Coordinates of C-alpha atoms in Angstrom, one line a residue:
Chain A
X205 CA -117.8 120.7 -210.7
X206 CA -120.9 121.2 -209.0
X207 CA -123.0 120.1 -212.5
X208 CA -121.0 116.8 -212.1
X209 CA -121.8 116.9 -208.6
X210 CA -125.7 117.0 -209.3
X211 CA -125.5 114.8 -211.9
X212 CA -123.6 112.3 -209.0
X213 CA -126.2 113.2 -206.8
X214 CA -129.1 112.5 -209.0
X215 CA -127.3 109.0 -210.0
X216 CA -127.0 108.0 -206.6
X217 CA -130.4 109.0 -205.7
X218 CA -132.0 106.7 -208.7
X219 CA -129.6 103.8 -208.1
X220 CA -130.9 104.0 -204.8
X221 CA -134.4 103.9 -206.2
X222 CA -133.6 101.0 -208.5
X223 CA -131.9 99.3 -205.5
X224 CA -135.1 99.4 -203.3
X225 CA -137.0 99.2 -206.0
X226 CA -135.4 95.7 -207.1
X227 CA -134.7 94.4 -203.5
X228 CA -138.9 95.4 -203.1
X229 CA -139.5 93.1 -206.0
X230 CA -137.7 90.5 -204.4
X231 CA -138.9 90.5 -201.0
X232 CA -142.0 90.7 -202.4
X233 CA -141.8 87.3 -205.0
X234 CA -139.8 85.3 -201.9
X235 CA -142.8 86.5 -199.6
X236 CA -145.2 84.7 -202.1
X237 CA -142.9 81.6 -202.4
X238 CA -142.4 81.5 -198.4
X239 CA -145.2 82.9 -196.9
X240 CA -147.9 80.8 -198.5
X241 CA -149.4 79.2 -195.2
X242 CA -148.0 76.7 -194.0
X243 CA -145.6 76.4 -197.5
X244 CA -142.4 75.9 -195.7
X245 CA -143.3 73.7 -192.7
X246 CA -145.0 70.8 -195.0
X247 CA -145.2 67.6 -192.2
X248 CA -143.4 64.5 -193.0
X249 CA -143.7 61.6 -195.2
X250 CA -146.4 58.7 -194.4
X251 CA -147.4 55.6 -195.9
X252 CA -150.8 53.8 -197.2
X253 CA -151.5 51.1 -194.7
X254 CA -150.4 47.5 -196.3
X255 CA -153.8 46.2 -198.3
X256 CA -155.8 50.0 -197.9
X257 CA -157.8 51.2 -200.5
X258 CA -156.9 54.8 -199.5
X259 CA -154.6 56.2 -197.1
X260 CA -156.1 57.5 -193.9
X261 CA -156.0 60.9 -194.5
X262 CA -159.3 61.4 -194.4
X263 CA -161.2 61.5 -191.3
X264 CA -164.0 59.4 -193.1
X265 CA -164.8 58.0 -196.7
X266 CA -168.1 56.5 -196.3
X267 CA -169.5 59.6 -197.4
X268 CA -167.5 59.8 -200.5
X269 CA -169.8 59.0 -203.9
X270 CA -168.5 58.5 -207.0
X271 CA -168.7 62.2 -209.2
X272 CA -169.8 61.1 -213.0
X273 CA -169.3 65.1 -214.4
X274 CA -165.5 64.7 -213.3
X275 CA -166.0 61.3 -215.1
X276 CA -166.4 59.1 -212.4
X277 CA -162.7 58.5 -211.1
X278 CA -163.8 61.1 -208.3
X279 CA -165.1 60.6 -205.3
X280 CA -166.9 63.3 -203.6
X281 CA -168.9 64.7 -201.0
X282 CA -170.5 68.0 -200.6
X283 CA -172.5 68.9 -197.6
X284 CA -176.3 69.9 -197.8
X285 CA -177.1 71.1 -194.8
X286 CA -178.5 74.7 -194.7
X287 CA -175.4 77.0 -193.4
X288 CA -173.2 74.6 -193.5
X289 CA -172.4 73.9 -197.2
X290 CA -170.1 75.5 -199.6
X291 CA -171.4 78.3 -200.1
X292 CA -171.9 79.7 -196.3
X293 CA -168.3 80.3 -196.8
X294 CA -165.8 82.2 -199.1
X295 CA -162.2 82.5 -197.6
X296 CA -159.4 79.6 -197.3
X297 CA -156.7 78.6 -195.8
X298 CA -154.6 75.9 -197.8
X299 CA -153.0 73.4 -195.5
X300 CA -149.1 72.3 -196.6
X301 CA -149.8 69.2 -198.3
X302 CA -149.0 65.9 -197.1
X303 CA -147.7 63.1 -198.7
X304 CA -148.0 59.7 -198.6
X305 CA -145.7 57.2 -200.0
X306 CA -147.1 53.2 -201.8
X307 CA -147.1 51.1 -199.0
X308 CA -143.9 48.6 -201.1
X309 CA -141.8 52.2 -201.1
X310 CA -138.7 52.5 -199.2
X311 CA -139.2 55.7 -197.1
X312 CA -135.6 56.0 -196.9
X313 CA -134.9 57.1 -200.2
X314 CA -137.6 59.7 -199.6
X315 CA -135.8 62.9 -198.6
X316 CA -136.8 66.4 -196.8
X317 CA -136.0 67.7 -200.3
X318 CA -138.2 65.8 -202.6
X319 CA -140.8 65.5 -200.4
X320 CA -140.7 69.8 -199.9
X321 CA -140.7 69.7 -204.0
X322 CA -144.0 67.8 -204.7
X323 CA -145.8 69.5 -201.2
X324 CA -144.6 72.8 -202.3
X325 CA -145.9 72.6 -206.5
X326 CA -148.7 71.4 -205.5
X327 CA -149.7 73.6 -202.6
X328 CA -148.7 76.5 -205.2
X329 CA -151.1 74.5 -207.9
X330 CA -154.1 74.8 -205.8
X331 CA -154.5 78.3 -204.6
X332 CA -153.4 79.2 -208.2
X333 CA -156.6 77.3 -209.2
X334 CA -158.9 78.0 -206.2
X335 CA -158.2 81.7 -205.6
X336 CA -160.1 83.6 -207.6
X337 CA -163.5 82.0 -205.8
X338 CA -161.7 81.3 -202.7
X339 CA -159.4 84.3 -201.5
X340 CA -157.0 82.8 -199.9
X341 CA -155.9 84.3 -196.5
X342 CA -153.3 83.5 -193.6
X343 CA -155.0 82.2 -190.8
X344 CA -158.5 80.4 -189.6
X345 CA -161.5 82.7 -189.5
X346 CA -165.5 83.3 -189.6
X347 CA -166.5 82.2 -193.3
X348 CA -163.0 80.4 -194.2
X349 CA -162.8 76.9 -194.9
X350 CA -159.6 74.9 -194.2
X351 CA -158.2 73.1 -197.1
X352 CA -156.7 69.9 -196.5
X353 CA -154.7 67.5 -199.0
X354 CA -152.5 64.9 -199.8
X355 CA -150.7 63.4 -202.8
X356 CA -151.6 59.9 -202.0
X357 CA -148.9 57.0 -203.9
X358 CA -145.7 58.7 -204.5
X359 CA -142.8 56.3 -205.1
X360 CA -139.4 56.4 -205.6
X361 CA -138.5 56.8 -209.3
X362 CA -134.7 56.6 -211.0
X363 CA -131.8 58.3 -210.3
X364 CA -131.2 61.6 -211.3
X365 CA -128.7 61.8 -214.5
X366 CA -126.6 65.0 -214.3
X367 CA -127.8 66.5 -218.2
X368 CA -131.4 65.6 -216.5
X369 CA -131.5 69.3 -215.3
X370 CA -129.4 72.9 -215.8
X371 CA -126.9 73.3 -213.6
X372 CA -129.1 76.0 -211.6
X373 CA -132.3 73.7 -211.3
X374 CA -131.1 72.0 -207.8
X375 CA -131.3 68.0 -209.0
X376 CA -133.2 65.7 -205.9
X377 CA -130.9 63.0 -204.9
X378 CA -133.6 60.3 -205.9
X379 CA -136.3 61.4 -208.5
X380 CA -139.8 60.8 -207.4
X381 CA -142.6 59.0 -209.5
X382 CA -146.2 60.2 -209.5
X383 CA -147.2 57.7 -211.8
X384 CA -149.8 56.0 -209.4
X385 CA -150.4 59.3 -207.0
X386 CA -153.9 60.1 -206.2
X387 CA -155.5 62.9 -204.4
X388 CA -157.5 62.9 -201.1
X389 CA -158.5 66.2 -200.2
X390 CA -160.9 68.0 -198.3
X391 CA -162.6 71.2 -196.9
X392 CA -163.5 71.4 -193.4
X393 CA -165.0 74.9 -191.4
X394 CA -161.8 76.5 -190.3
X395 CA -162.6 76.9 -186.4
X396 CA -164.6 74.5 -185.8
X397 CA -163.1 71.4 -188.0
X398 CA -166.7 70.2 -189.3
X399 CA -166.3 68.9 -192.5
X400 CA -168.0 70.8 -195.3
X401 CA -166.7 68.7 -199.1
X402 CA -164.1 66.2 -199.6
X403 CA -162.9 64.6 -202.6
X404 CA -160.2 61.9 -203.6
X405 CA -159.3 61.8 -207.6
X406 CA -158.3 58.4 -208.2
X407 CA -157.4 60.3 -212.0
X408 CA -154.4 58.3 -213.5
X409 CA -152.8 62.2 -214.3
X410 CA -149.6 61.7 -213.3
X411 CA -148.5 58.1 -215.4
X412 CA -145.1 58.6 -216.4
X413 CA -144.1 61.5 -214.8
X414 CA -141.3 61.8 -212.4
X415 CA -139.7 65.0 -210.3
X416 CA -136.1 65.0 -210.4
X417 CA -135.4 68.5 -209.5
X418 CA -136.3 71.2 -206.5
X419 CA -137.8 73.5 -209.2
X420 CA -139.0 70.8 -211.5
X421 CA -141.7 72.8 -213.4
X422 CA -138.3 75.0 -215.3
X423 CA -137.2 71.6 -216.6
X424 CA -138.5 70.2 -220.1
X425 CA -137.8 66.5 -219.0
X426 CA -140.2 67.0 -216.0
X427 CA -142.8 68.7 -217.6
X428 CA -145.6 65.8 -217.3
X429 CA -145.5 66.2 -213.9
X430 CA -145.9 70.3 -213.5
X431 CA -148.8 68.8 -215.9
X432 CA -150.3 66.2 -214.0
X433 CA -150.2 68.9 -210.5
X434 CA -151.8 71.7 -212.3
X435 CA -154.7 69.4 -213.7
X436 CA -155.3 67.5 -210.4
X437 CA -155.6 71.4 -208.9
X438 CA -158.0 72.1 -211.6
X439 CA -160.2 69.5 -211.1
X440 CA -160.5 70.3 -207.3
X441 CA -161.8 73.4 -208.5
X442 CA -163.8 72.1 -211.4
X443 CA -165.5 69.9 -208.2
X444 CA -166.2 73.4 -206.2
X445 CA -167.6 75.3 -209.6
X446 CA -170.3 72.0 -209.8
X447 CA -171.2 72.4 -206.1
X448 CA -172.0 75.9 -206.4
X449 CA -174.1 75.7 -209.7
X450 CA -177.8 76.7 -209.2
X451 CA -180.4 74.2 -210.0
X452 CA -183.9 73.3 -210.0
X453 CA -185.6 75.5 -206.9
X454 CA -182.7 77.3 -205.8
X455 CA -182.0 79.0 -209.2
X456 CA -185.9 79.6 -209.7
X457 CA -185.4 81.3 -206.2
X458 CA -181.9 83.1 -207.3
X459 CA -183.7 84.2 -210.8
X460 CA -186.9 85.3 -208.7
X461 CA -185.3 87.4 -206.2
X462 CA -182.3 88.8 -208.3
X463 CA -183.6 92.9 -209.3
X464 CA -180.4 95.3 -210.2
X465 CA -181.0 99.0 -208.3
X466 CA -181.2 101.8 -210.6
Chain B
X277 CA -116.3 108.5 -216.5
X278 CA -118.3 111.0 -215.1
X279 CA -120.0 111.4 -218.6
X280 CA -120.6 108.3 -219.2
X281 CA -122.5 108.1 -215.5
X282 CA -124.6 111.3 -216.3
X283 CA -125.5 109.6 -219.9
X284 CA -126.4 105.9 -217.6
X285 CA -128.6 108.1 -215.5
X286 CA -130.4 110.1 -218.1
X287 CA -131.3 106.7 -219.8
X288 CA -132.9 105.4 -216.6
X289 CA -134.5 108.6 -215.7
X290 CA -136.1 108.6 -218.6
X291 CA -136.7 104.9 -218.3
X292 CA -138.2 105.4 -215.1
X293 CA -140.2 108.1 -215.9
X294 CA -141.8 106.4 -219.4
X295 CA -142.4 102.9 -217.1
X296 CA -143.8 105.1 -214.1
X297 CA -146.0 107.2 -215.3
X298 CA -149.7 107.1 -216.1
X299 CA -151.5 108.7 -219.0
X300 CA -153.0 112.5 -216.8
X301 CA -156.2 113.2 -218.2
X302 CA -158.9 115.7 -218.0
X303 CA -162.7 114.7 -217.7
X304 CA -166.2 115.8 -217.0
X305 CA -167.5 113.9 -214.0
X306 CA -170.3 113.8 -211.7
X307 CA -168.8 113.2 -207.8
X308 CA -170.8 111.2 -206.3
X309 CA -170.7 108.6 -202.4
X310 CA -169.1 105.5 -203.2
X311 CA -172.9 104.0 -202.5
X312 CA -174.7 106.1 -204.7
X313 CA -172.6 105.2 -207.5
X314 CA -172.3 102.0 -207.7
X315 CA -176.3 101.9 -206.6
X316 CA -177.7 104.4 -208.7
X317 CA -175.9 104.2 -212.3
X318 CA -178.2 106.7 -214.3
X319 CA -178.6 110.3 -214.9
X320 CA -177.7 113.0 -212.7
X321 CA -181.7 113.1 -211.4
X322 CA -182.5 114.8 -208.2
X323 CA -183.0 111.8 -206.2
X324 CA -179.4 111.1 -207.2
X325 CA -178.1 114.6 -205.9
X326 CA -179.9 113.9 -202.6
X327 CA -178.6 110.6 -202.1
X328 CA -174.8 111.3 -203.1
X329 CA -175.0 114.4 -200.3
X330 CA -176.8 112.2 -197.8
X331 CA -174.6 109.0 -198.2
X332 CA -171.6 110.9 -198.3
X333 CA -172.0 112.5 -194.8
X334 CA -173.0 109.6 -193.2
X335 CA -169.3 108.1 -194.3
X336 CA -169.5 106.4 -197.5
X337 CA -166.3 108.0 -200.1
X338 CA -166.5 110.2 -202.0
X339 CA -165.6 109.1 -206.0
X340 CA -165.3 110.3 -209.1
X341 CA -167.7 109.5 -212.2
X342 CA -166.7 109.6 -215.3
X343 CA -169.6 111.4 -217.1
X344 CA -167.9 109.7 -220.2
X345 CA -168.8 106.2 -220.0
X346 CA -170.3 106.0 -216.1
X347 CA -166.4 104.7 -215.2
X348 CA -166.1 104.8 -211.1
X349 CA -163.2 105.8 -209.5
X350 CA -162.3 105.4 -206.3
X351 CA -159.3 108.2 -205.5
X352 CA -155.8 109.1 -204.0
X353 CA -157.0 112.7 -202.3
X354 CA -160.5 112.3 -201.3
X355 CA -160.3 116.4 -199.6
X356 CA -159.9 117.3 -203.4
X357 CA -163.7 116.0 -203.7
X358 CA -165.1 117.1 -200.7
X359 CA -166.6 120.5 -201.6
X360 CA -168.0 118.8 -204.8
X361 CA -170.1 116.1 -203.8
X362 CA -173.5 115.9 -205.8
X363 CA -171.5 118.1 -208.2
X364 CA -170.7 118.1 -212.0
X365 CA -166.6 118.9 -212.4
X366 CA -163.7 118.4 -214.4
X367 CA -161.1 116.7 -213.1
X368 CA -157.5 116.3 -214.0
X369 CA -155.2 113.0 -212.9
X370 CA -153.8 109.6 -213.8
X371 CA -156.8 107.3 -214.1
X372 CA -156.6 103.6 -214.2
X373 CA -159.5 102.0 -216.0
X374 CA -158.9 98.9 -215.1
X375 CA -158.6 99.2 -211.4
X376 CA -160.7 102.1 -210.4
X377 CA -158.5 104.3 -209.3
X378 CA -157.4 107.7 -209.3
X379 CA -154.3 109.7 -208.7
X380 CA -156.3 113.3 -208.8
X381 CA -154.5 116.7 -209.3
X382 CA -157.4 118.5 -209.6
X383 CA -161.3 119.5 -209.3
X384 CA -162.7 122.6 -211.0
X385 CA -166.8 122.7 -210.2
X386 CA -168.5 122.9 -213.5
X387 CA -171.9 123.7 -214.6
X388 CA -173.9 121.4 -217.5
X389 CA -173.5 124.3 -219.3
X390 CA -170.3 124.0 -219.5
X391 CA -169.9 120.6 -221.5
X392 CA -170.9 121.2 -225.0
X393 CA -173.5 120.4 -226.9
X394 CA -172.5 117.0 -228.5
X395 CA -169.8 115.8 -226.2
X396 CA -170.1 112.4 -225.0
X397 CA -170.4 113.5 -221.5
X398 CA -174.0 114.9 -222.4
X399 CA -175.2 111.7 -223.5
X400 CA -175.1 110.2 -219.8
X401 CA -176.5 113.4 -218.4
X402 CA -179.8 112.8 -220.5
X403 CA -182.6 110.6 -218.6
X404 CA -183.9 109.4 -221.8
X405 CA -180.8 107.2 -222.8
X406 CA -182.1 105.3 -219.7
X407 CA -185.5 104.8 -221.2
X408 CA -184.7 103.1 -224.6
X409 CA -187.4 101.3 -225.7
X410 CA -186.9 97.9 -227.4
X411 CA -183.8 96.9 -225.0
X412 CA -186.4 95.4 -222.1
X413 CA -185.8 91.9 -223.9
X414 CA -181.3 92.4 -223.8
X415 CA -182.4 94.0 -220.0
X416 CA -184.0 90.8 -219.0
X417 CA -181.5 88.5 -220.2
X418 CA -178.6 90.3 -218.9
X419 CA -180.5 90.3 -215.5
X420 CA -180.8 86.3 -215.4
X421 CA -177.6 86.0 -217.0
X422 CA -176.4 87.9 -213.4
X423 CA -178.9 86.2 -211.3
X424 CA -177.1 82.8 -212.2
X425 CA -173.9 83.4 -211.3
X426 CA -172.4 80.3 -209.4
X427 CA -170.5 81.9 -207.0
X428 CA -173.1 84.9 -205.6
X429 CA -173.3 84.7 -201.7
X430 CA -175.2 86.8 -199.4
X431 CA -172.1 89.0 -199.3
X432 CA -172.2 90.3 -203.0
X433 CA -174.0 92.2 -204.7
X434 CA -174.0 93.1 -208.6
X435 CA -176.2 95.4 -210.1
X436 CA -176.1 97.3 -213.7
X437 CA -177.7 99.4 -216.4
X438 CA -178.1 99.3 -220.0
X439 CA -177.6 102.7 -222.1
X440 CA -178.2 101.3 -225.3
X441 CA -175.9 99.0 -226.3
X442 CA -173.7 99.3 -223.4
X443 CA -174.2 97.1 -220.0
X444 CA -172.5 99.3 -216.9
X445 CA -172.0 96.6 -214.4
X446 CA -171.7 97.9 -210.4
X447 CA -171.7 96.6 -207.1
X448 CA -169.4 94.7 -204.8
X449 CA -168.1 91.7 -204.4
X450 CA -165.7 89.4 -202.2
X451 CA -164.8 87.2 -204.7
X452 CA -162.6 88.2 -208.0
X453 CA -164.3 85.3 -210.3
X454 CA -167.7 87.1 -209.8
X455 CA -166.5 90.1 -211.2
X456 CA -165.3 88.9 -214.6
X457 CA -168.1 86.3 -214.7
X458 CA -170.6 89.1 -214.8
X459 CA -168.6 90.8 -217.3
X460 CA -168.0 87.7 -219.5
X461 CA -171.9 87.1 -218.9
X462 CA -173.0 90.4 -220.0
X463 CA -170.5 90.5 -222.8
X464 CA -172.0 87.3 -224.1
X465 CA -176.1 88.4 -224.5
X466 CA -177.0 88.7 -227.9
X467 CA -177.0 92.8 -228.4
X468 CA -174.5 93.5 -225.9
X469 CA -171.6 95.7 -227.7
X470 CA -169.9 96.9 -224.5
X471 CA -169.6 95.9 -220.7
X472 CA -168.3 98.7 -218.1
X473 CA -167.3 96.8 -215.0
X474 CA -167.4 99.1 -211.9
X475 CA -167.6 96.0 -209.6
X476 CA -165.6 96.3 -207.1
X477 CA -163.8 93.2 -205.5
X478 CA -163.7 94.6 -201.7
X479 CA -160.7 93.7 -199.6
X480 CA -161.5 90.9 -196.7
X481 CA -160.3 92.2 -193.7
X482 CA -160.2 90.3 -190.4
X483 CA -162.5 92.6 -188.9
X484 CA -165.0 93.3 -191.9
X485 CA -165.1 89.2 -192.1
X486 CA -166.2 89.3 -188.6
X487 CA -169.1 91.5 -188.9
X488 CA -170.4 90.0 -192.0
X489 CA -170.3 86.5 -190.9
X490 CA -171.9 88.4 -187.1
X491 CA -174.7 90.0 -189.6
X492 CA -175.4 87.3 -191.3
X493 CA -176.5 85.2 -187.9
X494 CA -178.2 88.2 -186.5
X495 CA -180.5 88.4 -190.1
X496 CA -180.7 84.8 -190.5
X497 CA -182.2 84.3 -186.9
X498 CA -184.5 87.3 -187.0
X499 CA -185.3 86.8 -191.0
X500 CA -184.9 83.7 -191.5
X501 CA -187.5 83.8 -194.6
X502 CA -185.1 85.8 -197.0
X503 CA -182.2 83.4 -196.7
X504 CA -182.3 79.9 -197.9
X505 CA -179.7 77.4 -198.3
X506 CA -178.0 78.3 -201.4
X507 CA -178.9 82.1 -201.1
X508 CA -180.6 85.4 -200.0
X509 CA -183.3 88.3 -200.9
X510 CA -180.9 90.2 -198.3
X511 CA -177.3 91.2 -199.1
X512 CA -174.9 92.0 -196.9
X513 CA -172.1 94.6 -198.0
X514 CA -169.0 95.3 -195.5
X515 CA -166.5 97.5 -196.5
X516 CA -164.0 99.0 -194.3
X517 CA -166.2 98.2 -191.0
X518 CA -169.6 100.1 -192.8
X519 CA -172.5 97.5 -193.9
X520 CA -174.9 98.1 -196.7
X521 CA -178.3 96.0 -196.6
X522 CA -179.6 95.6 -200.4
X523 CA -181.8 93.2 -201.7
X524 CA -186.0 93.1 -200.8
X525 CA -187.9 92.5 -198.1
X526 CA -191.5 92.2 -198.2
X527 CA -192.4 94.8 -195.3
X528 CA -191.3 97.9 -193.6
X529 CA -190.8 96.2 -190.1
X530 CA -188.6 93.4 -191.6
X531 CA -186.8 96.6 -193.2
X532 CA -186.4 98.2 -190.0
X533 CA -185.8 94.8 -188.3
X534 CA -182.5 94.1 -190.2
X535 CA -181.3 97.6 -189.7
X536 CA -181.8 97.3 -185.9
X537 CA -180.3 93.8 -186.1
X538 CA -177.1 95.0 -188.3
X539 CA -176.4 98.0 -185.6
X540 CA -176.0 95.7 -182.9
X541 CA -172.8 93.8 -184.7
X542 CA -169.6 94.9 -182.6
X543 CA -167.2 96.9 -184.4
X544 CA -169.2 97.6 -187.3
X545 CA -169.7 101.7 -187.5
X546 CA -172.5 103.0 -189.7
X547 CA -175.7 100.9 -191.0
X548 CA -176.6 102.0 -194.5
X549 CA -180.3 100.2 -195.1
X550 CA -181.1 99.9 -198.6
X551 CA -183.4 97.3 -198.7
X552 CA -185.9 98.1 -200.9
X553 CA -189.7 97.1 -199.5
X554 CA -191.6 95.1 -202.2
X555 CA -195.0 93.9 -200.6
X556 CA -195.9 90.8 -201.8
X557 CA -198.3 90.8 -205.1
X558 CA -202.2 90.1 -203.6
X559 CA -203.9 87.0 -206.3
X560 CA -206.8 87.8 -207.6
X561 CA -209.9 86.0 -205.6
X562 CA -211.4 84.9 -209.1

């Protein structure tokens, strides 16, 4: 009796420890998904002014050049100025993305949902692909830069067939084209607002692709699109990895003062 | 029913117990500051001894070394260590390679007696595998390899060794790129069989951010000459609220300058100034 007793005891006492253990792992993935800054409370839908070249976003694009070693559908701008260029800082904060719509688009047919879908992937897409250089953290600081984008272009694509997703995937009540979406972004200094780089990928990545579905990126059928996120992400960072290469002087100086301790 | 429960349990007892548990070993190590050992990568020299002991009471961690393969590890129960600092040991507990850290059970002093003639632990214990002629050409490259990396602020700071064959890569760093990139650098020099990456991606901190970006203004006012715009001769090391100055300065003032200028930062609480003084080479007048 009291062998069955301990055995009961112990039994208790590990499906207690699986328990935490499990609702641990949860509250810990759900903190990722919800607690990426400002994740859950992306701002609304806007539009590209009738007959605008770009959308607005941006405080400024006269600065904006095109970038040849992202092959030249890039405009960019990184700052030059001692102490206030790219590499006086190291930490980010990633705004929630905005989005604009075509300026022919019927913002109706643009919902909370879908809007949420393509802020949230792609908010997710670039801290996946800055945040190895950049740690991410929560809140503006000394030596953080604020990371501001938008998916410029999003239109309304076709409805959403039932098969188009499994049952568990949450269809959107309109599917949303990125086939003409492009990317105006920027980094400013996190406490003061001074600008620092900016860059708007006018890359054709997403042609073809639509999101039909809250969690798109499980779904075969939407695949292009998860594509077309994670590349426009990469090529942000591709953009920071060429600012912060050493050239000419400033790699003689790097190489010249670099001596290991021993 | 109640069988079938104890048999369920068993299963994820043992379950738990084959997913939970680390590998505990037992190894010769030298316990050493945090500082000194991811500074002073070598043999067990005096000048070692005197700055694990003097480091160490000033506030910097104690940590284990693995006399093995020049491994650091940072550790669970730092009292286990105290007694030992600047000491040769063998100690027993879960290591983790591949984060740095420690879950120690125990620390027996040892003498270098005690490890055998022939055992792998002797090999990083003699000052001449630091000395190996022929490698000055894989040194050099290694060292540019290193000085090149895109991401290096003022805030990091990598340093290494070469026993042989093997690169031992050290220091600290804010950012997790840097640390593989040196690896994948090192890895990549013709000659290079092995890289041991003791780098140590140190946490940000809202308070550790404030004093470096607060250092940095104080050195960059007062010495402005070792800063330009994509870089520095000084580094600037926070962890935990302490700062380590590393790099080279070309006088003793500008030494003392910086450490003068670093104490004044609010919140931070001890100055460790490293910097090593390098006068500048005087040209020949012919």
């Amino acid at each position: 009796m009291s062998k069955d007793r301990t055995v009961w005891n112990v039994a208790r006492g590990l499906l207690a420890v699986t328990f935490l253990s499990a609702m641990l792992g949860c509250s810990t993935e759900s903190k990722t998904a919800d607690t990426a800054p400002g994740a859950a409370s992306a701002p609304s839908v806007k539009k590209i002014p009738a007959g605008q070249e770009f959308s607005g976003f941006l405080k400024n694009y006269e600065q904006l050049k095109p970038n040849e070693a992202l092959g030249g559908n890039a405009l960019t701008y990184a700052g030059t100025e001692a102490r206030k260029n790219l590499r006086s800082y190291f930490a980010i904060v990633v705004d929630p993305i905005e989005v604009y719509v075509a300026t022919d688009t019927d913002a109706s047919k643009v919902d909370e949902d879908a809007r949420a879908t393509l802020s949230n992937y792609f908010h997710h897409a670039l801290l996946e692909a800055v945040s190895d250089a950049f740690p991410p953290v929560d809140k503006p600081g000394p030596l953080t830069l604020r990371l501001r984008a938008a998916l410029v272009g999003v239109d309304v694509g076709g409805q959403v067939a039932a098969g188009d997703a499994p049952p568990d995937a949450t269809p959107l009540k309109q599917a949303m084209n990125i086939g003409k979406v492009q990317v105006e972004m920027e980094l400013v200094d996190s406490m003061t607002g001074e600008r620092i780089a900016a860059m708007v990928d006018r890359s054709n990545l997403g042609a073809g692709a639509e999101v039909g579905a809250k969690d798109f990126t499980r779904v075969e059928k939407f695949a292009a699109a998860r594509e077309a996120f994670d590349e426009w992400a990469s090529r942000v960072r591709e953009f920071l990895d060429s600012a912060h290469e050493l050239t000419g002087a400033d790699a003689e100086r790097a190489d010249k003062s670099y001596q290991p301790y021993q | 029913m109640r069988r079938l429960l104890s048999i369920v349990c068993i299963f994820l007892l043992i379950c738990v117990t084959c997913l939970g548990a680390e590998e505990v070993t037992t190894f010769h190590a030298y316990i050493d500051s945090d500082l000194c050992a991811r500074l002073m990568l070598g043999p067990i020299t005096q000048s070692r001894i005197e700055c694990s002991l003097k480091t160490y009471k000033e506030g910097s961690n104690a940590v284990v070394v693995s006399l093995t393969d020049n491994t650091v590890f940072s550790v669970n129960k730092e009292k286990l260590l105290k007694e030992n600092v600047g000491k040769i040991a063998a100690v027993t507990g879960e290591a983790k390679v591949k984060s740095g850290t420690m879950k120690l059970q125990s620390v027996m002093p040892q003498e270098i007696n005690d490890i055998p003639q022939g055992d792998p632990a002797r090999k990083l214990l003699d000052v001449r595998n630091y000395q190996v002629k022929g490698s000055a050409e894989i040194h050099e490259k290694v060292r540019h390899e290193l000085a090149m990396i895109p991401y290096i602020t003022e805030f990091d700071f990598i340093s290494f060794t070469l026993v042989e064959d093997t690169v031992i890569l050290t220091g600290w760093t804010v950012r997790a790129t840097n640390r593989s990139d040196a690896a994948y650098r090192a890895k990549k020099v013709p000659g290079v069989r092995q890289v041991i990456n003791n780098i140590e991606e140190l946490p940000l901190g809202g308070t550790d951010m404030e004093i470096r970006a607060n250092v940095r203004a104080k050195l960059q006012r007062v010495l402005s000459q070792y800063f330009w715009s994509n870089g520095s001769d000084i580094k600037i090391i926070v962890k935990n609220g302490n700062i380590i100055l590393l790099g080279t300065v070309i006088s003793q003032p500008d030494s003392d300058a910086a450490s003068i200028q670093a104490k004044t930062v609010p919140l931070a609480f001890h100055v460790f100034n490293l910097l090593r003084v390098v006068p500048p080479a005087k040209k020949d007048k012919g």
